[in-house]
CSV table of C-alpha atoms in Angstrom, one decimal:
chain,number,residue,atom,x,y,z
V,21,MET,CA,13.9,-26.4,-7.2
V,22,THR,CA,15.0,-22.8,-7.4
V,23,SER,CA,11.9,-19.9,-6.1
V,24,LYS,CA,11.0,-17.4,-8.0
V,25,LYS,CA,13.1,-14.4,-8.0
V,26,ILE,CA,10.8,-10.8,-7.3
V,27,LEU,CA,12.1,-7.9,-7.5
V,28,VAL,CA,10.1,-5.1,-4.7
V,29,THR,CA,10.2,-1.6,-5.6
V,30,GLY,CA,9.9,0.4,-2.5
V,31,GLY,CA,10.8,-3.0,-0.6
V,32,ALA,CA,11.6,-0.6,2.4
V,33,GLY,CA,8.5,1.1,3.1
V,34,TYR,CA,5.3,-0.4,5.2
V,35,ILE,CA,3.0,-2.0,2.6
V,36,GLY,CA,5.8,-3.2,0.5
V,37,ALA,CA,8.6,-4.6,3.7
V,38,HIS,CA,5.4,-6.4,5.1
V,39,THR,CA,4.5,-8.1,1.6
V,40,VAL,CA,8.3,-9.2,1.1
V,41,VAL,CA,7.9,-10.7,4.7
V,42,GLU,CA,4.9,-13.2,3.4
V,43,LEU,CA,7.2,-13.4,-0.1
V,44,TYR,CA,10.0,-15.4,1.8
V,45,THR,CA,7.0,-16.7,4.4
V,46,ASN,CA,5.3,-18.7,0.6
V,47,GLY,CA,8.7,-19.6,-0.9
V,48,TYR,CA,9.7,-17.0,-2.9
V,49,SER,CA,13.1,-14.6,-3.1
V,50,PRO,CA,11.8,-11.7,-3.2
V,51,VAL,CA,15.3,-8.7,-4.4
V,52,VAL,CA,15.0,-4.8,-2.4
V,53,ILE,CA,15.1,-1.8,-3.8
V,54,ASP,CA,14.4,1.9,-2.4
V,55,ASN,CA,15.6,4.9,-2.2
V,56,PHE,CA,14.7,5.7,1.6
V,57,SER,CA,12.7,8.8,0.2
V,58,LYS,CA,9.3,7.8,1.8
V,59,SER,CA,10.7,5.1,4.3
V,60,ASP,CA,13.2,3.6,6.8
V,61,ARG,CA,16.3,1.2,7.2
V,62,THR,CA,14.5,-0.4,10.6
V,63,LEU,CA,11.9,-1.9,8.7
V,64,LEU,CA,14.7,-4.1,6.8
V,65,GLU,CA,16.1,-4.8,10.1
V,66,GLY,CA,12.5,-6.1,11.2
V,67,ILE,CA,12.0,-8.1,7.9
V,68,GLU,CA,15.2,-10.3,9.3
V,69,LYS,CA,14.0,-10.7,11.9
V,70,ILE,CA,11.1,-12.1,11.7
V,71,THR,CA,12.2,-14.5,8.4
V,72,GLY,CA,15.7,-15.1,9.7
V,73,ILE,CA,17.2,-14.7,5.7
V,74,PRO,CA,19.3,-11.5,5.2
V,75,VAL,CA,17.4,-8.8,2.8
V,76,VAL,CA,18.7,-8.0,-0.4
V,77,PHE,CA,18.6,-5.0,-1.0
V,78,TYR,CA,19.9,-2.2,-3.6
V,79,GLU,CA,19.5,1.3,-2.5
V,80,GLY,CA,18.4,3.6,-5.2
V,81,ASP,CA,15.8,5.8,-7.6
V,82,CYS,CA,13.1,3.5,-9.7
V,83,ALA,CA,13.0,6.8,-12.3
V,84,ASP,CA,16.8,6.1,-12.5
V,85,LYS,CA,16.9,3.8,-15.5
V,86,GLU,CA,20.9,3.2,-15.1
V,87,PHE,CA,19.9,2.3,-11.9
V,88,LEU,CA,17.3,-0.3,-12.4
V,89,LYS,CA,19.5,-1.8,-16.0
V,90,ARG,CA,21.9,-2.4,-12.9
V,91,VAL,CA,20.2,-4.8,-10.4
V,92,PHE,CA,18.7,-6.2,-13.2
V,93,LYS,CA,21.8,-7.2,-14.9
V,94,LYS,CA,23.6,-7.9,-11.8
V,95,GLU,CA,20.4,-10.4,-10.1
V,96,GLY,CA,19.4,-12.1,-13.7
V,97,LYS,CA,16.2,-13.0,-14.6
V,98,PHE,CA,13.3,-12.1,-12.4
V,99,ASP,CA,10.4,-14.2,-12.3
V,100,GLY,CA,8.0,-11.1,-11.1
V,101,VAL,CA,8.4,-7.4,-10.3
V,102,MET,CA,5.8,-5.8,-8.0
V,103,HIS,CA,5.8,-2.0,-7.2
V,104,PHE,CA,5.3,-0.1,-4.2
V,105,ALA,CA,7.5,2.7,-5.3
V,106,ALA,CA,5.4,5.8,-4.8
V,107,TYR,CA,4.2,8.7,-2.8
V,108,LYS,CA,1.2,8.3,-1.4
V,109,SER,CA,-0.3,11.0,1.3
V,110,VAL,CA,-3.7,12.3,-0.5
V,111,GLY,CA,-2.4,15.9,1.7
V,112,GLU,CA,1.3,16.1,1.2
V,113,SER,CA,-0.2,15.2,-2.7
V,114,VAL,CA,-3.0,18.4,-2.6
V,115,GLU,CA,0.2,20.7,-1.6
V,116,GLN,CA,3.1,19.1,-4.3
V,117,PRO,CA,1.4,17.7,-6.8
V,118,ILE,CA,4.3,18.7,-9.3
V,119,MET,CA,6.4,16.0,-6.7
V,120,TYR,CA,3.8,13.4,-6.7
V,121,TYR,CA,2.9,13.2,-10.4
V,122,ARG,CA,6.7,13.7,-11.3
V,123,ASN,CA,7.9,11.1,-8.7
V,124,ASN,CA,4.5,8.2,-9.4
V,125,LEU,CA,4.2,8.5,-13.4
V,126,ASP,CA,8.2,8.3,-14.1
V,127,SER,CA,9.1,5.4,-11.6
V,128,LEU,CA,6.4,4.1,-13.0
V,129,LEU,CA,7.3,4.0,-17.0
V,130,THR,CA,10.6,3.8,-16.5
V,131,LEU,CA,10.1,0.2,-14.6
V,132,LEU,CA,8.1,-0.4,-17.8
V,133,GLU,CA,11.1,0.5,-20.3
V,134,VAL,CA,13.7,-1.9,-18.5
V,135,MET,CA,11.6,-4.6,-17.2
V,136,LYS,CA,10.6,-4.6,-21.4
V,137,GLU,CA,13.9,-4.6,-22.1
V,138,GLN,CA,15.0,-8.0,-19.9
V,139,ARG,CA,11.8,-8.9,-21.2
V,140,VAL,CA,10.5,-9.5,-17.4
V,141,ASN,CA,6.3,-10.5,-17.7
V,142,ASN,CA,4.8,-10.0,-14.2
V,143,LEU,CA,4.3,-6.9,-12.7
V,144,ILE,CA,2.3,-7.2,-9.5
V,145,PHE,CA,0.9,-2.9,-8.8
V,146,SER,CA,0.1,-1.4,-6.1
V,147,SER,CA,-2.9,1.0,-6.9
V,148,SER,CA,-5.8,2.8,-4.3
V,149,CYS,CA,-9.4,2.8,-3.9
V,150,THR,CA,-8.8,6.7,-4.7
V,151,VAL,CA,-8.9,5.9,-9.1
V,152,TYR,CA,-12.9,5.6,-8.1
V,153,GLY,CA,-13.3,9.3,-6.8
V,154,GLU,CA,-16.0,9.7,-4.7
V,155,PRO,CA,-18.1,6.4,-5.2
V,156,ASP,CA,-22.0,6.4,-6.6
V,157,THR,CA,-22.5,2.7,-5.1
V,158,ILE,CA,-21.7,1.4,-2.0
V,159,PRO,CA,-20.2,-1.2,-1.2
V,160,VAL,CA,-17.6,-0.5,-4.4
V,161,ASP,CA,-17.2,-2.7,-6.9
V,162,GLU,CA,-14.5,-3.3,-9.8
V,163,GLN,CA,-16.7,-2.5,-12.2
V,164,ALA,CA,-17.4,1.0,-10.7
V,165,PRO,CA,-16.0,4.2,-13.2
V,166,PHE,CA,-13.3,6.3,-12.5
V,167,LYS,CA,-15.1,9.2,-11.2
V,168,LYS,CA,-12.5,13.1,-11.3
V,169,ALA,CA,-9.8,12.1,-8.7
V,170,GLU,CA,-10.3,14.0,-5.1
V,171,SER,CA,-6.6,14.1,-5.2
V,172,PRO,CA,-3.4,14.6,-7.2
V,173,TYR,CA,-2.2,11.0,-5.4
V,174,GLY,CA,-5.5,9.3,-6.6
V,175,ALA,CA,-5.0,11.4,-10.3
V,176,THR,CA,-1.7,9.4,-10.4
V,177,LYS,CA,-3.2,6.2,-9.6
V,178,GLN,CA,-5.6,6.4,-12.4
V,179,MET,CA,-3.0,7.4,-14.4
V,180,CYS,CA,-0.7,4.4,-13.9
V,181,GLU,CA,-3.6,2.2,-14.4
V,182,GLN,CA,-4.4,3.8,-17.4
V,183,ILE,CA,-0.9,3.3,-19.0
V,184,LEU,CA,-0.8,-0.3,-18.1
V,185,GLU,CA,-3.6,-1.3,-19.8
V,186,ASP,CA,-2.5,0.9,-22.6
V,187,VAL,CA,0.9,-0.9,-22.5
V,188,VAL,CA,-0.7,-4.6,-21.6
V,189,LYS,CA,-2.5,-3.8,-25.0
V,190,ALA,CA,0.6,-3.3,-27.0
V,191,ASP,CA,2.8,-6.2,-25.6
V,192,GLN,CA,1.1,-9.4,-25.8
V,193,ASN,CA,3.4,-11.4,-23.3
V,194,LEU,CA,3.1,-8.2,-20.0
V,195,ASN,CA,0.8,-9.5,-17.3
V,196,VAL,CA,-0.6,-7.1,-15.1
V,197,ILE,CA,-2.3,-7.7,-11.8
V,198,SER,CA,-3.8,-4.0,-10.2
V,199,LEU,CA,-3.8,-3.8,-6.3
V,200,ARG,CA,-6.8,-1.4,-5.0
V,201,TYR,CA,-5.5,-1.2,-1.6
V,202,PHE,CA,-8.7,0.6,1.0
V,203,ASN,CA,-7.4,1.5,3.7
V,204,PRO,CA,-3.9,-0.9,5.5
V,205,ILE,CA,-3.2,0.0,9.1
V,206,GLY,CA,-2.0,-2.4,11.5
V,207,ALA,CA,1.5,-3.9,12.2
V,208,HIS,CA,3.1,-7.3,11.8
V,209,PRO,CA,1.6,-9.2,14.8
V,210,SER,CA,4.9,-10.2,16.6
V,211,ALA,CA,6.0,-6.5,16.7
V,212,MET,CA,8.8,-6.1,14.6
V,213,LEU,CA,7.3,-4.5,11.6
V,214,GLY,CA,5.3,-2.1,11.3
V,215,GLU,CA,4.2,1.5,10.0
V,216,LEU,CA,7.3,4.7,10.3
V,217,PRO,CA,6.2,7.4,9.0
V,218,ILE,CA,9.3,10.0,8.3
V,219,ASP,CA,8.2,13.0,10.4
V,220,LYS,CA,4.3,14.0,11.0
V,221,PRO,CA,2.0,10.8,10.2
V,222,ASN,CA,0.0,11.3,7.5
V,223,ASN,CA,-2.0,8.7,8.1
V,224,LEU,CA,-4.8,8.3,10.8
V,225,VAL,CA,-3.2,5.0,13.2
V,226,PRO,CA,0.0,6.0,13.4
V,227,TYR,CA,-1.2,10.1,14.5
V,228,ILE,CA,-3.8,8.0,16.8
V,229,THR,CA,-0.4,5.3,18.2
V,230,GLN,CA,1.9,8.4,18.3
V,231,THR,CA,-1.2,11.0,20.2
V,232,ALA,CA,-1.3,8.0,22.6
V,233,ALA,CA,1.9,7.2,23.3
V,234,GLY,CA,2.4,11.1,24.2
V,235,ILE,CA,4.7,11.8,20.6
V,236,ARG,CA,1.4,14.8,19.5
V,237,GLU,CA,-0.5,16.7,21.8
V,238,LYS,CA,-3.6,15.6,19.9
V,239,LEU,CA,-5.1,14.3,17.2
V,240,VAL,CA,-7.6,16.4,14.6
V,241,ILE,CA,-9.9,14.4,13.3
V,242,PHE,CA,-10.6,16.2,10.1
V,243,GLY,CA,-14.0,17.0,9.6
V,244,ASP,CA,-17.2,16.4,11.4
V,245,ASP,CA,-20.0,17.5,9.2
V,246,TYR,CA,-19.7,15.0,6.3
V,247,ASP,CA,-23.1,13.1,5.4
V,248,THR,CA,-22.8,9.9,7.5
V,249,SER,CA,-23.7,8.6,10.9
V,250,ASP,CA,-21.8,10.7,13.7
V,251,GLY,CA,-20.4,13.2,10.8
V,252,THR,CA,-17.1,11.7,10.0
V,253,CYS,CA,-15.6,10.0,6.8
V,254,ILE,CA,-16.2,6.3,6.8
V,255,ARG,CA,-13.2,4.0,5.6
V,256,ASP,CA,-12.4,-0.2,4.9
V,257,PHE,CA,-9.7,-0.5,6.8
V,258,ILE,CA,-7.8,-3.9,6.0
V,259,HIS,CA,-4.7,-5.4,8.5
V,260,ILE,CA,-1.0,-4.9,6.7
V,261,VAL,CA,-1.0,-8.7,7.0
V,262,ASP,CA,-3.7,-9.1,5.1
V,263,LEU,CA,-2.9,-7.0,2.2
V,264,ALA,CA,0.7,-8.4,1.9
V,265,ALA,CA,-1.1,-11.6,1.7
V,266,ALA,CA,-3.0,-11.3,-1.2
V,267,HIS,CA,-0.1,-9.8,-3.1
V,268,VAL,CA,1.4,-13.3,-2.8
V,269,LYS,CA,-1.9,-14.8,-4.1
V,270,ALA,CA,-1.5,-12.2,-7.3
V,271,ILE,CA,2.1,-13.4,-8.6
V,272,ASP,CA,1.2,-17.3,-7.5
V,273,LYS,CA,-1.8,-16.3,-10.4
V,274,LEU,CA,0.5,-14.2,-12.7
V,275,SER,CA,2.9,-17.6,-12.5
V,276,GLU,CA,0.4,-19.7,-13.7
V,277,ALA,CA,1.3,-21.7,-17.0
V,278,GLY,CA,-1.2,-21.0,-19.4
V,279,GLU,CA,-2.7,-18.0,-21.5
V,280,ASN,CA,-1.6,-14.5,-21.3
V,281,LYS,CA,-3.2,-13.4,-18.3
V,282,GLY,CA,-3.2,-9.3,-19.3
V,283,TYR,CA,-4.9,-6.3,-17.7
V,284,GLN,CA,-6.1,-7.3,-14.2
V,285,TYR,CA,-7.8,-5.3,-11.1
V,286,TYR,CA,-9.3,-6.1,-7.6
V,287,ASN,CA,-9.8,-4.5,-4.4
V,288,LEU,CA,-8.0,-5.2,-1.3
V,289,GLY,CA,-10.7,-4.4,1.6
V,290,THR,CA,-12.3,-6.2,3.7
V,291,GLY,CA,-15.5,-4.7,2.8
V,292,ARG,CA,-16.7,-3.5,6.6
V,293,GLY,CA,-17.3,0.5,6.3
V,294,VAL,CA,-15.5,2.1,10.0
V,295,SER,CA,-16.5,5.7,10.9
V,296,VAL,CA,-13.1,7.5,11.6
V,297,LEU,CA,-14.4,7.8,14.9
V,298,GLN,CA,-15.8,4.8,15.3
V,299,LEU,CA,-12.2,3.8,14.5
V,300,VAL,CA,-10.9,6.1,17.5
V,301,LYS,CA,-13.3,4.5,19.6
V,302,GLU,CA,-12.0,0.9,19.0
V,303,PHE,CA,-9.0,2.2,19.6
V,304,ILE,CA,-9.4,3.4,22.8
V,305,GLU,CA,-11.2,0.3,24.0
V,306,VAL,CA,-8.4,-2.0,22.3
V,307,ALA,CA,-5.1,0.2,24.3
V,308,GLY,CA,-7.2,0.4,27.4
V,309,ILE,CA,-6.1,4.3,27.6
V,310,LYS,CA,-7.5,7.7,27.1
V,311,LEU,CA,-6.7,9.8,23.8
V,312,ASN,CA,-6.5,13.6,23.6
V,313,TYR,CA,-9.0,13.7,20.4
V,314,GLU,CA,-10.8,16.8,18.8
V,315,MET,CA,-12.6,17.1,15.6
V,316,GLY,CA,-11.6,19.8,12.9
V,317,PRO,CA,-11.9,20.9,9.7
V,318,ARG,CA,-12.2,18.9,6.9
V,319,ARG,CA,-9.4,18.0,4.6
V,320,ALA,CA,-8.9,18.9,0.9
V,321,GLY,CA,-9.2,15.8,-1.6
V,322,ASP,CA,-10.9,13.0,0.9
V,323,VAL,CA,-14.3,11.0,-0.5
V,324,VAL,CA,-17.1,10.8,2.1
V,325,LYS,CA,-17.7,7.3,2.3
V,326,THR,CA,-16.0,3.9,0.5
V,327,TYR,CA,-15.6,0.2,1.5
V,328,ALA,CA,-15.3,-2.5,-0.6
V,329,ASN,CA,-16.8,-5.1,-2.6
V,330,PRO,CA,-13.9,-7.6,-2.1
V,331,THR,CA,-15.8,-10.4,-4.2
V,332,LYS,CA,-13.8,-11.0,-7.0
V,333,ALA,CA,-10.7,-11.1,-5.4
V,334,LYS,CA,-11.9,-14.2,-3.2
V,335,ASN,CA,-13.3,-15.8,-6.6
V,336,ASP,CA,-10.1,-15.1,-8.5
V,337,LEU,CA,-7.2,-14.6,-6.1
V,338,ASN,CA,-8.4,-17.3,-3.0
V,339,TRP,CA,-8.0,-13.9,-0.6
V,340,SER,CA,-10.2,-12.3,1.8
V,341,ALA,CA,-9.4,-10.6,4.7
V,342,GLN,CA,-8.8,-12.5,8.2
V,343,TYR,CA,-8.4,-9.9,10.3
V,344,THR,CA,-10.8,-7.5,12.0
V,345,ALA,CA,-10.3,-3.5,12.3
V,346,LYS,CA,-9.8,-4.5,16.1
V,347,ASP,CA,-6.6,-6.8,15.4
V,348,ALA,CA,-4.9,-4.0,14.0
V,349,LEU,CA,-5.4,-0.7,16.6
V,350,ARG,CA,-3.9,-3.5,18.6
V,351,ASP,CA,-0.9,-4.8,16.6
V,352,ALA,CA,-0.1,-1.1,15.8
V,353,TRP,CA,-0.3,0.0,19.3
V,354,ALA,CA,2.0,-2.6,20.1
V,355,TRP,CA,4.6,-2.0,17.2
V,356,GLU,CA,4.2,1.7,18.7
V,357,LYS,CA,5.0,1.0,22.1
V,358,LYS,CA,8.4,-0.8,20.7
V,359,ILE,CA,9.6,1.5,19.0
V,360,SER,CA,8.7,4.7,21.2
V,361,THR,CA,10.9,2.9,24.1
V,362,SER,CA,13.5,2.1,21.4
V,363,ARG,CA,13.2,6.4,20.9
V,364,LYS,CA,13.7,6.7,24.4
């Protein structure tokens, strides 16, 4: 029996690469495409070191329809697609909104066109908790309304989910699960795979680890005057391996025989809110080192407080987070020390 073949767009990125490892581990055959605009070939090498399997890879852009058609033609029938290819920095999206709308919407629309032409009906979409905006109720469950997005990045995720819902209504053969990530952090426990920002990090944990490694002079925490216990934003930090494992559960669900699955969506988080300052202090404890950090002004686009109610994913996907934030910080620091050594 041949294993099911899954196309993974953006599979050389942080979340995509960890998910490729989980797909291999669970008997799937992933095929990766990436254009390296926000990723690095190093992560493909990491996948191969962990799994011992050469990655089937095509370099190109998801918004390039002819490129996608060539990949589909070369590989034959895919059993499903996981779509990670998107820009994902809140701050950058505020500065460059047109780039974000163009890339994140065009890549999804083009992919959906090619999937329909090739009669591929199962899609896992990489969404975000930013679709909820500044939520009214904490923890956030899937019934929370989409409020005005706090950033163009969040708006693109709202728009993409609306597109998917509309397309599923129009095409009874299409099955889609949108996974709404909270804040993925950490690295593979092997230290062979982790977050590898291009240029200056846009996410908190790689900035923490690069500061600890001496690559950055200091960490600036954006805002200490929010209405929270210590004045800093509160987030739901989830280990990247837990997040990746949820994608396998989701494609398993779409692969089950039976009636049309339609459009479904799930929060992926731990259910625990951790402040930015608390996370920094937990890193100092885990790493056993001093960290040069200071408080700075608020950053445009940030919500004050959000963390998940992950009950629906537990009930429907049989998934829940297994790792703690401290586990993620330990693994992120092991990865940073490894890559920092290789840079010297």
